[in-house]
Short mmCIF file of N, CA and C in Angstrom, two decimals:
data_model
loop_
_atom_site.label_atom_id
_atom_site.label_comp_id
_atom_site.label_asym_id
_atom_site.label_seq_id
_atom_site.Cartn_x
_atom_site.Cartn_y
_atom_site.Cartn_z
N UNK A 1 -21.45 -80.99 -15.08
CA UNK A 1 -21.81 -82.76 -14.81
C UNK A 1 -23.09 -82.77 -13.49
N UNK A 2 -24.03 -83.37 -14.22
CA UNK A 2 -25.48 -83.65 -12.82
C UNK A 2 -24.87 -84.02 -11.69
N UNK A 3 -25.64 -83.38 -10.78
CA UNK A 3 -25.61 -83.24 -9.52
C UNK A 3 -26.14 -84.91 -8.72
N UNK A 4 -25.13 -85.94 -8.60
CA UNK A 4 -26.25 -87.08 -8.09
C UNK A 4 -26.62 -86.79 -6.55
N UNK A 5 -28.12 -87.33 -6.47
CA UNK A 5 -27.99 -87.12 -4.88
C UNK A 5 -27.68 -88.18 -4.09
N UNK A 6 -27.76 -87.68 -2.97
CA UNK A 6 -26.90 -88.66 -1.66
C UNK A 6 -28.10 -88.71 -1.32
N UNK A 7 -28.77 -90.25 -0.79
CA UNK A 7 -29.63 -90.65 0.04
C UNK A 7 -29.05 -91.12 1.34
N UNK A 8 -29.51 -90.79 2.40
CA UNK A 8 -28.70 -91.44 3.81
C UNK A 8 -30.15 -91.82 4.23
N UNK A 9 -29.66 -93.37 4.74
CA UNK A 9 -30.47 -94.46 4.93
C UNK A 9 -30.26 -95.43 6.41
N UNK A 10 -31.24 -95.90 6.64
CA UNK A 10 -30.78 -96.94 8.37
C UNK A 10 -29.95 -97.73 7.09
N UNK A 11 -29.34 -98.69 7.50
CA UNK A 11 -28.69 -99.95 6.88
C UNK A 11 -29.73 -101.16 7.37
N UNK A 12 -30.29 -102.17 6.57
CA UNK A 12 -30.79 -103.19 6.53
C UNK A 12 -29.80 -104.45 6.53
N UNK A 13 -30.20 -105.65 6.75
CA UNK A 13 -29.71 -107.03 6.78
C UNK A 13 -29.23 -106.91 5.32
N UNK A 14 -30.04 -106.78 4.40
CA UNK A 14 -29.78 -106.68 2.56
C UNK A 14 -28.31 -106.07 2.54
N UNK A 15 -28.17 -105.12 3.22
CA UNK A 15 -26.81 -104.41 3.01
C UNK A 15 -25.61 -104.43 3.47
N UNK A 16 -25.36 -105.74 4.04
CA UNK A 16 -24.37 -106.12 4.67
C UNK A 16 -23.28 -106.43 3.90
N UNK A 17 -23.37 -107.19 2.50
CA UNK A 17 -22.61 -107.20 1.62
C UNK A 17 -21.87 -105.93 1.11
N UNK A 18 -22.66 -105.38 1.06
CA UNK A 18 -22.10 -104.05 0.11
C UNK A 18 -21.24 -102.88 1.29
N UNK A 19 -21.54 -103.12 2.37
CA UNK A 19 -20.89 -102.48 3.50
C UNK A 19 -19.40 -103.13 3.70
N UNK A 20 -19.51 -104.57 3.63
CA UNK A 20 -18.29 -105.19 3.99
C UNK A 20 -17.37 -105.05 2.64
N UNK A 21 -18.23 -104.94 1.72
CA UNK A 21 -17.16 -104.43 0.45
C UNK A 21 -16.30 -103.15 0.44
N UNK A 22 -17.25 -101.88 1.11
CA UNK A 22 -16.66 -100.76 0.76
C UNK A 22 -15.65 -100.60 2.06
N UNK A 23 -15.94 -101.42 3.18
CA UNK A 23 -14.58 -101.36 4.10
C UNK A 23 -13.75 -102.03 3.78
N UNK A 24 -13.82 -103.59 3.04
CA UNK A 24 -12.25 -104.09 2.77
C UNK A 24 -11.62 -103.26 2.03
N UNK A 25 -12.50 -102.64 1.12
CA UNK A 25 -11.82 -101.82 -0.45
C UNK A 25 -10.83 -100.49 0.25
N UNK A 26 -11.84 -99.73 1.00
CA UNK A 26 -11.34 -98.63 1.51
C UNK A 26 -9.96 -98.74 2.46
N UNK A 27 -9.94 -99.83 3.35
CA UNK A 27 -8.96 -100.18 4.28
C UNK A 27 -7.52 -100.25 3.15
N UNK A 28 -7.75 -101.12 2.03
CA UNK A 28 -7.02 -101.32 1.30
C UNK A 28 -6.16 -100.25 0.61
N UNK A 29 -7.24 -99.15 -0.14
CA UNK A 29 -6.82 -98.32 -0.86
C UNK A 29 -6.42 -97.16 -0.05
N UNK A 30 -6.72 -96.89 1.40
CA UNK A 30 -6.38 -95.86 2.28
C UNK A 30 -5.53 -96.09 3.30
N UNK A 31 -5.65 -96.95 3.83
CA UNK A 31 -4.76 -97.22 5.18
C UNK A 31 -4.17 -98.68 5.15
N UNK A 32 -3.52 -99.08 4.05
CA UNK A 32 -3.06 -100.37 3.90
C UNK A 32 -1.71 -100.47 4.62
N UNK A 33 -1.46 -99.40 5.48
CA UNK A 33 -0.20 -99.82 6.80
C UNK A 33 -0.62 -100.04 7.85
N UNK A 34 -2.19 -100.05 7.92
CA UNK A 34 -2.77 -100.87 9.16
C UNK A 34 -3.70 -102.02 8.86
N UNK A 35 -2.64 -103.03 8.44
CA UNK A 35 -3.30 -104.48 7.96
C UNK A 35 -4.60 -104.74 8.91
N UNK A 36 -5.56 -105.22 8.61
CA UNK A 36 -6.71 -106.00 9.27
C UNK A 36 -6.02 -107.12 9.86
N UNK A 37 -6.88 -107.16 10.99
CA UNK A 37 -6.19 -108.47 11.90
C UNK A 37 -7.37 -109.53 11.52
N UNK A 38 -8.12 -109.46 10.94
CA UNK A 38 -9.10 -110.59 10.16
C UNK A 38 -9.23 -110.48 9.10
N UNK A 39 -9.63 -111.99 8.40
CA UNK A 39 -9.85 -112.18 7.09
C UNK A 39 -10.97 -111.28 6.59
N UNK A 40 -10.99 -111.60 5.42
CA UNK A 40 -12.67 -110.99 4.66
C UNK A 40 -13.33 -111.70 5.19
N UNK A 41 -13.70 -112.95 5.04
CA UNK A 41 -14.80 -113.54 5.43
C UNK A 41 -14.96 -113.44 7.16
N UNK A 42 -13.85 -113.22 7.99
CA UNK A 42 -14.52 -112.78 9.43
C UNK A 42 -15.27 -110.91 9.36
N UNK A 43 -14.79 -110.57 8.27
CA UNK A 43 -14.96 -109.28 7.78
C UNK A 43 -16.45 -109.60 7.82
N UNK A 44 -16.97 -109.98 6.94
CA UNK A 44 -18.38 -110.02 6.20
C UNK A 44 -19.12 -110.39 7.43
N UNK A 45 -18.77 -111.74 8.24
CA UNK A 45 -19.56 -112.27 8.90
C UNK A 45 -19.53 -111.26 9.90
N UNK A 46 -18.78 -110.27 10.69
CA UNK A 46 -19.10 -109.37 11.71
C UNK A 46 -20.21 -108.39 10.93
N UNK A 47 -20.00 -107.90 9.74
CA UNK A 47 -20.75 -106.87 9.45
C UNK A 47 -22.40 -107.47 9.51
N UNK A 48 -22.27 -108.53 9.09
CA UNK A 48 -23.84 -109.19 8.97
C UNK A 48 -24.37 -109.70 10.15
N UNK A 49 -23.59 -110.22 11.31
CA UNK A 49 -23.91 -110.71 12.43
C UNK A 49 -24.12 -109.66 13.66
N UNK A 50 -22.85 -108.56 13.74
CA UNK A 50 -22.34 -107.51 14.64
C UNK A 50 -23.11 -106.64 14.12
N UNK A 51 -22.42 -105.96 12.94
CA UNK A 51 -22.66 -104.60 12.67
C UNK A 51 -23.73 -103.91 12.37
N UNK A 52 -24.19 -104.53 11.53
CA UNK A 52 -25.79 -104.37 11.10
C UNK A 52 -26.69 -104.16 11.79
N UNK A 53 -26.96 -105.30 12.68
CA UNK A 53 -27.87 -105.58 13.75
C UNK A 53 -27.65 -104.57 14.96
N UNK A 54 -26.94 -103.97 15.02
CA UNK A 54 -26.63 -103.03 16.41
C UNK A 54 -27.38 -102.15 16.09
N UNK A 55 -27.69 -101.48 14.86
CA UNK A 55 -28.85 -100.71 14.76
C UNK A 55 -28.13 -99.26 14.61
N UNK A 56 -26.86 -98.82 14.59
CA UNK A 56 -26.36 -97.92 14.29
C UNK A 56 -25.75 -97.44 13.38
N UNK A 57 -25.93 -98.33 12.21
CA UNK A 57 -25.82 -98.15 10.73
C UNK A 57 -26.28 -97.10 9.77
N UNK A 58 -25.41 -95.74 9.60
CA UNK A 58 -26.40 -95.17 8.57
C UNK A 58 -25.40 -95.43 7.17
N UNK A 59 -26.40 -95.59 6.27
CA UNK A 59 -25.77 -95.73 4.48
C UNK A 59 -25.93 -94.34 3.85
N UNK A 60 -24.94 -94.10 2.92
CA UNK A 60 -25.05 -93.32 2.16
C UNK A 60 -25.31 -93.68 0.56
N UNK A 61 -26.37 -93.56 -0.06
CA UNK A 61 -26.55 -94.29 -1.46
C UNK A 61 -26.37 -93.28 -2.50
N UNK A 62 -25.92 -93.41 -3.76
CA UNK A 62 -26.08 -92.91 -4.99
C UNK A 62 -26.83 -93.75 -5.75
N UNK A 63 -27.81 -93.53 -6.33
CA UNK A 63 -28.46 -94.12 -7.89
C UNK A 63 -28.36 -95.73 -7.22
N UNK A 64 -28.94 -95.69 -6.07
CA UNK A 64 -29.34 -96.98 -5.36
C UNK A 64 -28.10 -97.74 -5.21
N UNK A 65 -27.10 -96.54 -5.32
CA UNK A 65 -25.65 -98.15 -4.77
C UNK A 65 -25.15 -97.86 -3.60
N UNK A 66 -24.71 -98.54 -2.65
CA UNK A 66 -24.45 -98.05 -1.93
C UNK A 66 -22.88 -97.16 -1.64
N UNK A 67 -22.80 -96.21 -1.45
CA UNK A 67 -21.40 -95.24 -1.61
C UNK A 67 -20.44 -95.24 -0.25
N UNK A 68 -21.11 -95.28 0.65
CA UNK A 68 -20.29 -94.99 2.39
C UNK A 68 -21.18 -95.32 3.39
N UNK A 69 -20.78 -95.64 4.61
CA UNK A 69 -21.53 -95.78 5.91
C UNK A 69 -20.98 -95.27 6.86
N UNK A 70 -21.72 -94.74 7.80
CA UNK A 70 -21.09 -94.15 9.01
C UNK A 70 -21.75 -94.98 10.47
N UNK A 71 -20.84 -95.65 11.37
CA UNK A 71 -21.33 -96.28 12.61
C UNK A 71 -21.46 -95.52 14.03
N UNK A 72 -22.60 -95.25 14.00
CA UNK A 72 -22.73 -94.39 15.73
C UNK A 72 -23.05 -95.13 16.63
N UNK A 73 -22.27 -95.35 18.21
CA UNK A 73 -23.16 -95.89 19.15
C UNK A 73 -23.28 -94.58 19.87
N UNK A 74 -24.60 -94.25 20.41
CA UNK A 74 -24.82 -93.37 21.42
C UNK A 74 -24.98 -93.90 23.15
N UNK A 75 -24.18 -93.49 23.99
CA UNK A 75 -25.02 -93.63 25.45
C UNK A 75 -25.31 -92.22 26.00
N UNK A 76 -25.32 -92.94 27.24
CA UNK A 76 -26.03 -91.84 28.27
C UNK A 76 -25.34 -90.50 28.35
N UNK A 77 -24.00 -90.28 28.00
CA UNK A 77 -23.50 -89.03 27.88
C UNK A 77 -22.10 -88.90 27.00
N UNK A 78 -22.53 -89.72 25.62
CA UNK A 78 -21.39 -89.15 25.18
C UNK A 78 -21.72 -90.31 23.79
N UNK A 79 -21.07 -89.86 22.35
CA UNK A 79 -21.45 -90.72 21.13
C UNK A 79 -20.25 -91.24 20.63
N UNK A 80 -19.96 -92.14 19.99
CA UNK A 80 -18.69 -92.71 19.54
C UNK A 80 -19.26 -93.06 18.09
N UNK A 81 -17.97 -92.38 17.23
CA UNK A 81 -18.13 -92.62 15.79
C UNK A 81 -17.23 -93.88 15.59
N UNK A 82 -17.94 -95.15 15.58
CA UNK A 82 -17.04 -96.36 15.40
C UNK A 82 -16.25 -96.76 14.25
N UNK A 83 -16.96 -96.08 13.07
CA UNK A 83 -16.34 -96.23 11.63
C UNK A 83 -16.90 -95.58 10.74
N UNK A 84 -16.52 -95.06 9.75
CA UNK A 84 -16.69 -94.09 8.63
C UNK A 84 -15.88 -94.49 7.63
N UNK A 85 -16.67 -94.71 6.44
CA UNK A 85 -15.97 -95.53 5.11
C UNK A 85 -16.42 -94.93 3.96
N UNK A 86 -15.95 -94.42 2.81
CA UNK A 86 -16.40 -94.09 1.87
C UNK A 86 -16.07 -95.12 0.44
N UNK A 87 -16.50 -95.61 -0.24
CA UNK A 87 -15.78 -96.33 -1.39
C UNK A 87 -14.96 -95.63 -1.95
N UNK A 88 -13.61 -96.27 -1.96
CA UNK A 88 -12.71 -95.29 -2.62
C UNK A 88 -12.79 -94.81 -4.10
N UNK A 89 -13.47 -95.11 -4.65
CA UNK A 89 -14.08 -94.37 -6.05
C UNK A 89 -14.74 -93.27 -6.02
N UNK A 90 -15.41 -93.14 -4.85
CA UNK A 90 -15.96 -91.89 -4.55
C UNK A 90 -15.44 -90.70 -3.85
N UNK A 91 -14.57 -90.75 -3.01
CA UNK A 91 -13.87 -89.95 -2.07
C UNK A 91 -13.54 -89.03 -2.55
N UNK A 92 -13.92 -87.62 -2.07
CA UNK A 92 -13.93 -86.43 -2.16
C UNK A 92 -15.02 -85.87 -3.09
N UNK A 93 -16.09 -86.54 -3.12
CA UNK A 93 -17.83 -85.76 -3.73
C UNK A 93 -18.36 -85.54 -2.47
N UNK A 94 -18.43 -85.27 -1.36
CA UNK A 94 -18.96 -84.89 -0.52
C UNK A 94 -20.05 -86.06 0.59
N UNK A 95 -19.69 -87.08 0.02
CA UNK A 95 -20.49 -88.51 0.54
C UNK A 95 -20.03 -88.47 1.93
N UNK A 96 -18.64 -88.22 2.40
CA UNK A 96 -18.40 -88.26 4.09
C UNK A 96 -19.01 -87.39 4.76
N UNK A 97 -19.07 -86.00 4.07
CA UNK A 97 -19.61 -84.73 4.74
C UNK A 97 -21.08 -84.68 5.19
N UNK A 98 -21.93 -85.40 4.00
CA UNK A 98 -22.90 -85.71 4.54
C UNK A 98 -23.37 -86.41 5.11
N UNK A 99 -22.51 -87.77 5.48
CA UNK A 99 -22.89 -88.73 6.66
C UNK A 99 -22.33 -88.40 7.75
N UNK A 100 -20.92 -87.40 7.63
CA UNK A 100 -21.06 -86.96 9.22
C UNK A 100 -21.81 -85.92 9.70
N UNK A 101 -22.62 -85.02 8.80
CA UNK A 101 -23.55 -83.91 9.34
C UNK A 101 -24.70 -84.57 9.78
N UNK A 102 -25.04 -85.67 9.01
CA UNK A 102 -26.16 -86.64 9.69
C UNK A 102 -25.97 -87.30 11.17
N UNK A 103 -24.80 -88.28 11.07
CA UNK A 103 -24.52 -88.41 12.24
C UNK A 103 -24.39 -87.23 13.34
N UNK A 104 -23.49 -85.94 13.23
CA UNK A 104 -23.32 -85.01 14.62
C UNK A 104 -24.66 -84.59 14.44
N UNK A 105 -26.00 -84.43 13.81
CA UNK A 105 -27.31 -83.97 14.14
C UNK A 105 -27.70 -85.07 14.95
N UNK A 106 -27.55 -86.50 15.10
CA UNK A 106 -28.30 -87.73 16.00
C UNK A 106 -27.25 -87.69 17.07
N UNK A 107 -26.31 -86.94 17.68
CA UNK A 107 -25.58 -87.25 18.53
C UNK A 107 -25.65 -86.47 19.59
N UNK A 108 -25.01 -87.33 20.97
CA UNK A 108 -25.03 -86.94 21.94
C UNK A 108 -23.48 -86.33 22.49
N UNK A 109 -23.77 -85.29 22.40
CA UNK A 109 -22.18 -84.71 22.78
C UNK A 109 -21.60 -85.08 23.87
N UNK A 110 -20.34 -85.13 24.55
CA UNK A 110 -19.42 -85.18 23.16
C UNK A 110 -19.25 -85.95 22.21
N UNK A 111 -18.90 -85.89 21.24
CA UNK A 111 -18.70 -87.25 20.41
C UNK A 111 -17.47 -87.03 19.84
N UNK A 112 -16.89 -89.06 20.13
CA UNK A 112 -15.63 -89.05 19.94
C UNK A 112 -15.17 -90.08 18.81
N UNK A 113 -14.07 -90.22 18.48
CA UNK A 113 -13.56 -91.01 17.31
C UNK A 113 -12.36 -91.50 17.24
N UNK A 114 -11.75 -92.48 16.94
CA UNK A 114 -10.42 -92.78 16.73
C UNK A 114 -10.07 -92.58 14.66
N UNK A 115 -9.10 -92.18 14.50
CA UNK A 115 -8.38 -92.49 13.26
C UNK A 115 -6.95 -92.79 13.61
N UNK A 116 -6.49 -93.30 12.62
CA UNK A 116 -5.15 -93.53 12.46
C UNK A 116 -4.03 -92.22 12.22
N UNK A 117 -3.34 -92.09 13.34
CA UNK A 117 -2.47 -90.93 13.46
C UNK A 117 -1.94 -90.46 11.53
N UNK A 118 -1.28 -91.76 10.96
CA UNK A 118 -0.98 -91.72 9.34
C UNK A 118 -2.00 -91.10 8.55
N UNK A 119 -3.31 -90.90 8.75
CA UNK A 119 -4.28 -90.63 8.08
C UNK A 119 -4.57 -89.19 7.74
N UNK A 120 -3.44 -88.75 7.12
CA UNK A 120 -3.90 -87.14 6.86
C UNK A 120 -4.95 -86.62 6.51
N UNK A 121 -5.60 -87.27 5.81
CA UNK A 121 -6.88 -86.58 5.10
C UNK A 121 -7.96 -86.88 5.74
N UNK A 122 -7.96 -88.29 6.89
CA UNK A 122 -9.24 -88.22 7.64
C UNK A 122 -8.96 -87.01 8.98
N UNK A 123 -7.60 -87.16 8.96
CA UNK A 123 -7.27 -86.15 10.35
C UNK A 123 -8.18 -84.42 10.01
N UNK A 124 -7.69 -84.14 8.84
CA UNK A 124 -8.29 -82.46 8.22
C UNK A 124 -9.40 -82.74 8.19
N UNK A 125 -9.97 -84.10 7.74
CA UNK A 125 -11.89 -83.75 7.41
C UNK A 125 -12.41 -83.62 8.60
N UNK A 126 -11.79 -84.72 9.54
CA UNK A 126 -12.63 -84.25 11.01
C UNK A 126 -12.40 -82.78 11.68
N UNK A 127 -11.49 -82.49 11.52
CA UNK A 127 -10.80 -81.00 11.94
C UNK A 127 -11.54 -80.22 11.72
N UNK A 128 -11.90 -80.34 9.98
CA UNK A 128 -12.93 -79.32 9.42
C UNK A 128 -14.08 -79.05 10.22
N UNK A 129 -14.71 -80.23 10.82
CA UNK A 129 -16.02 -80.37 11.11
C UNK A 129 -15.65 -80.10 12.90
N UNK A 130 -14.60 -79.61 13.46
CA UNK A 130 -14.75 -78.94 14.60
C UNK A 130 -14.27 -80.04 15.86
N UNK A 131 -13.78 -80.93 15.29
CA UNK A 131 -13.37 -82.03 16.02
C UNK A 131 -11.80 -81.64 16.67
N UNK A 132 -11.57 -81.87 17.86
CA UNK A 132 -10.28 -81.36 18.09
C UNK A 132 -9.43 -82.71 18.51
N UNK A 133 -8.42 -82.79 18.50
CA UNK A 133 -7.29 -84.15 18.70
C UNK A 133 -7.01 -83.91 20.35
N UNK A 134 -7.59 -84.89 20.91
CA UNK A 134 -7.34 -85.01 22.74
C UNK A 134 -6.16 -85.82 22.85
N UNK A 135 -6.04 -86.73 22.63
CA UNK A 135 -5.37 -87.97 22.83
C UNK A 135 -4.45 -88.48 21.46
N UNK A 136 -3.02 -88.94 21.79
CA UNK A 136 -2.44 -89.74 20.88
C UNK A 136 -2.01 -90.75 21.82
N UNK A 137 -1.98 -92.08 20.84
CA UNK A 137 -1.28 -93.70 21.31
C UNK A 137 -0.42 -94.34 20.35
N UNK A 138 0.39 -94.92 21.03
CA UNK A 138 1.00 -95.82 19.98
C UNK A 138 0.52 -96.98 19.65
N UNK A 139 -1.17 -97.37 19.92
CA UNK A 139 -1.84 -98.17 19.04
C UNK A 139 -1.71 -99.39 19.87
N UNK A 140 -1.56 -99.47 20.86
CA UNK A 140 -1.50 -100.67 21.81
C UNK A 140 -2.92 -101.03 22.32
N UNK A 141 -4.23 -99.92 22.26
CA UNK A 141 -5.39 -100.64 22.00
C UNK A 141 -6.05 -100.88 20.90
N UNK A 142 -5.61 -100.56 19.72
CA UNK A 142 -6.49 -101.01 18.55
C UNK A 142 -5.79 -102.25 18.04
N UNK A 143 -6.65 -103.16 17.14
CA UNK A 143 -6.35 -104.21 16.56
C UNK A 143 -5.21 -104.21 15.96
N UNK A 144 -5.02 -103.39 14.74
CA UNK A 144 -4.18 -103.15 13.91
C UNK A 144 -2.64 -102.71 14.69
N UNK A 145 -2.67 -102.25 15.95
CA UNK A 145 -1.22 -101.99 16.43
C UNK A 145 -0.51 -100.50 15.69
N UNK A 146 -1.47 -99.58 15.51
CA UNK A 146 -1.21 -98.69 14.48
C UNK A 146 -1.31 -97.53 15.74
N UNK A 147 -0.41 -96.30 15.76
CA UNK A 147 -0.66 -95.16 16.25
C UNK A 147 -1.80 -94.36 15.98
N UNK A 148 -2.83 -93.99 16.62
CA UNK A 148 -3.79 -93.60 16.54
C UNK A 148 -4.26 -92.44 17.44
N UNK A 149 -5.22 -91.61 17.05
CA UNK A 149 -5.47 -90.35 17.59
C UNK A 149 -6.94 -90.60 18.00
N UNK A 150 -6.99 -90.04 19.25
CA UNK A 150 -8.64 -89.66 19.57
C UNK A 150 -9.02 -88.21 19.39
N UNK A 151 -10.16 -87.87 18.58
CA UNK A 151 -10.53 -86.52 18.65
C UNK A 151 -11.79 -86.60 19.39
N UNK A 152 -12.45 -85.35 19.52
CA UNK A 152 -13.68 -85.11 20.32
C UNK A 152 -14.06 -83.78 19.85
N UNK A 153 -15.68 -83.74 19.86
CA UNK A 153 -16.61 -82.81 19.49
C UNK A 153 -17.31 -82.45 20.86
N UNK A 154 -16.94 -81.38 21.19
CA UNK A 154 -17.78 -80.91 22.04
C UNK A 154 -18.71 -79.70 21.84
N UNK A 155 -19.71 -79.35 22.83
CA UNK A 155 -20.79 -78.18 22.44
C UNK A 155 -20.20 -77.09 21.92
N UNK A 156 -18.90 -76.76 22.54
CA UNK A 156 -17.98 -75.62 22.33
C UNK A 156 -17.62 -75.63 20.89
N UNK A 157 -17.34 -76.83 20.45
CA UNK A 157 -16.78 -76.72 18.99
C UNK A 157 -17.63 -77.01 17.88
N UNK A 158 -18.78 -77.03 18.09
CA UNK A 158 -19.52 -77.38 16.98
C UNK A 158 -19.57 -75.47 16.03
N UNK A 159 -19.27 -75.85 14.61
CA UNK A 159 -19.64 -75.04 13.85
C UNK A 159 -20.91 -74.32 13.66
#
């Protein structure tokens, strides 16, 4: 099979619909146990009005199609990976790894992220990159009220 080049670039306003589509389809395919607290229309508005303008969105593209995205927020002493999703039909092809490597390169450590406790695939993925589970919660602080795990990457854990 021919290798398709993955292009990583900052998101622009024109990408909002593609980002919302991946977010919604990925949530339904992989974490249906954590139903969204918002309608599809609310998600689309949030992506176009809040998420993309935040400036922290990196897209993965293949053959000019958006296949994944990551959302980073960097502050003075740490970085949060707030979202990372790959199109459900593109999972397992290295797109998430390319995105995570890119955002790790731009991160101010420690870097933190939350994932749902039940999301075994995501957890093993982040652990392969050196992230350590540092806190577990019953989900009181997330909109979905689903048990979650806080992961952290420090300088000592860099591969």
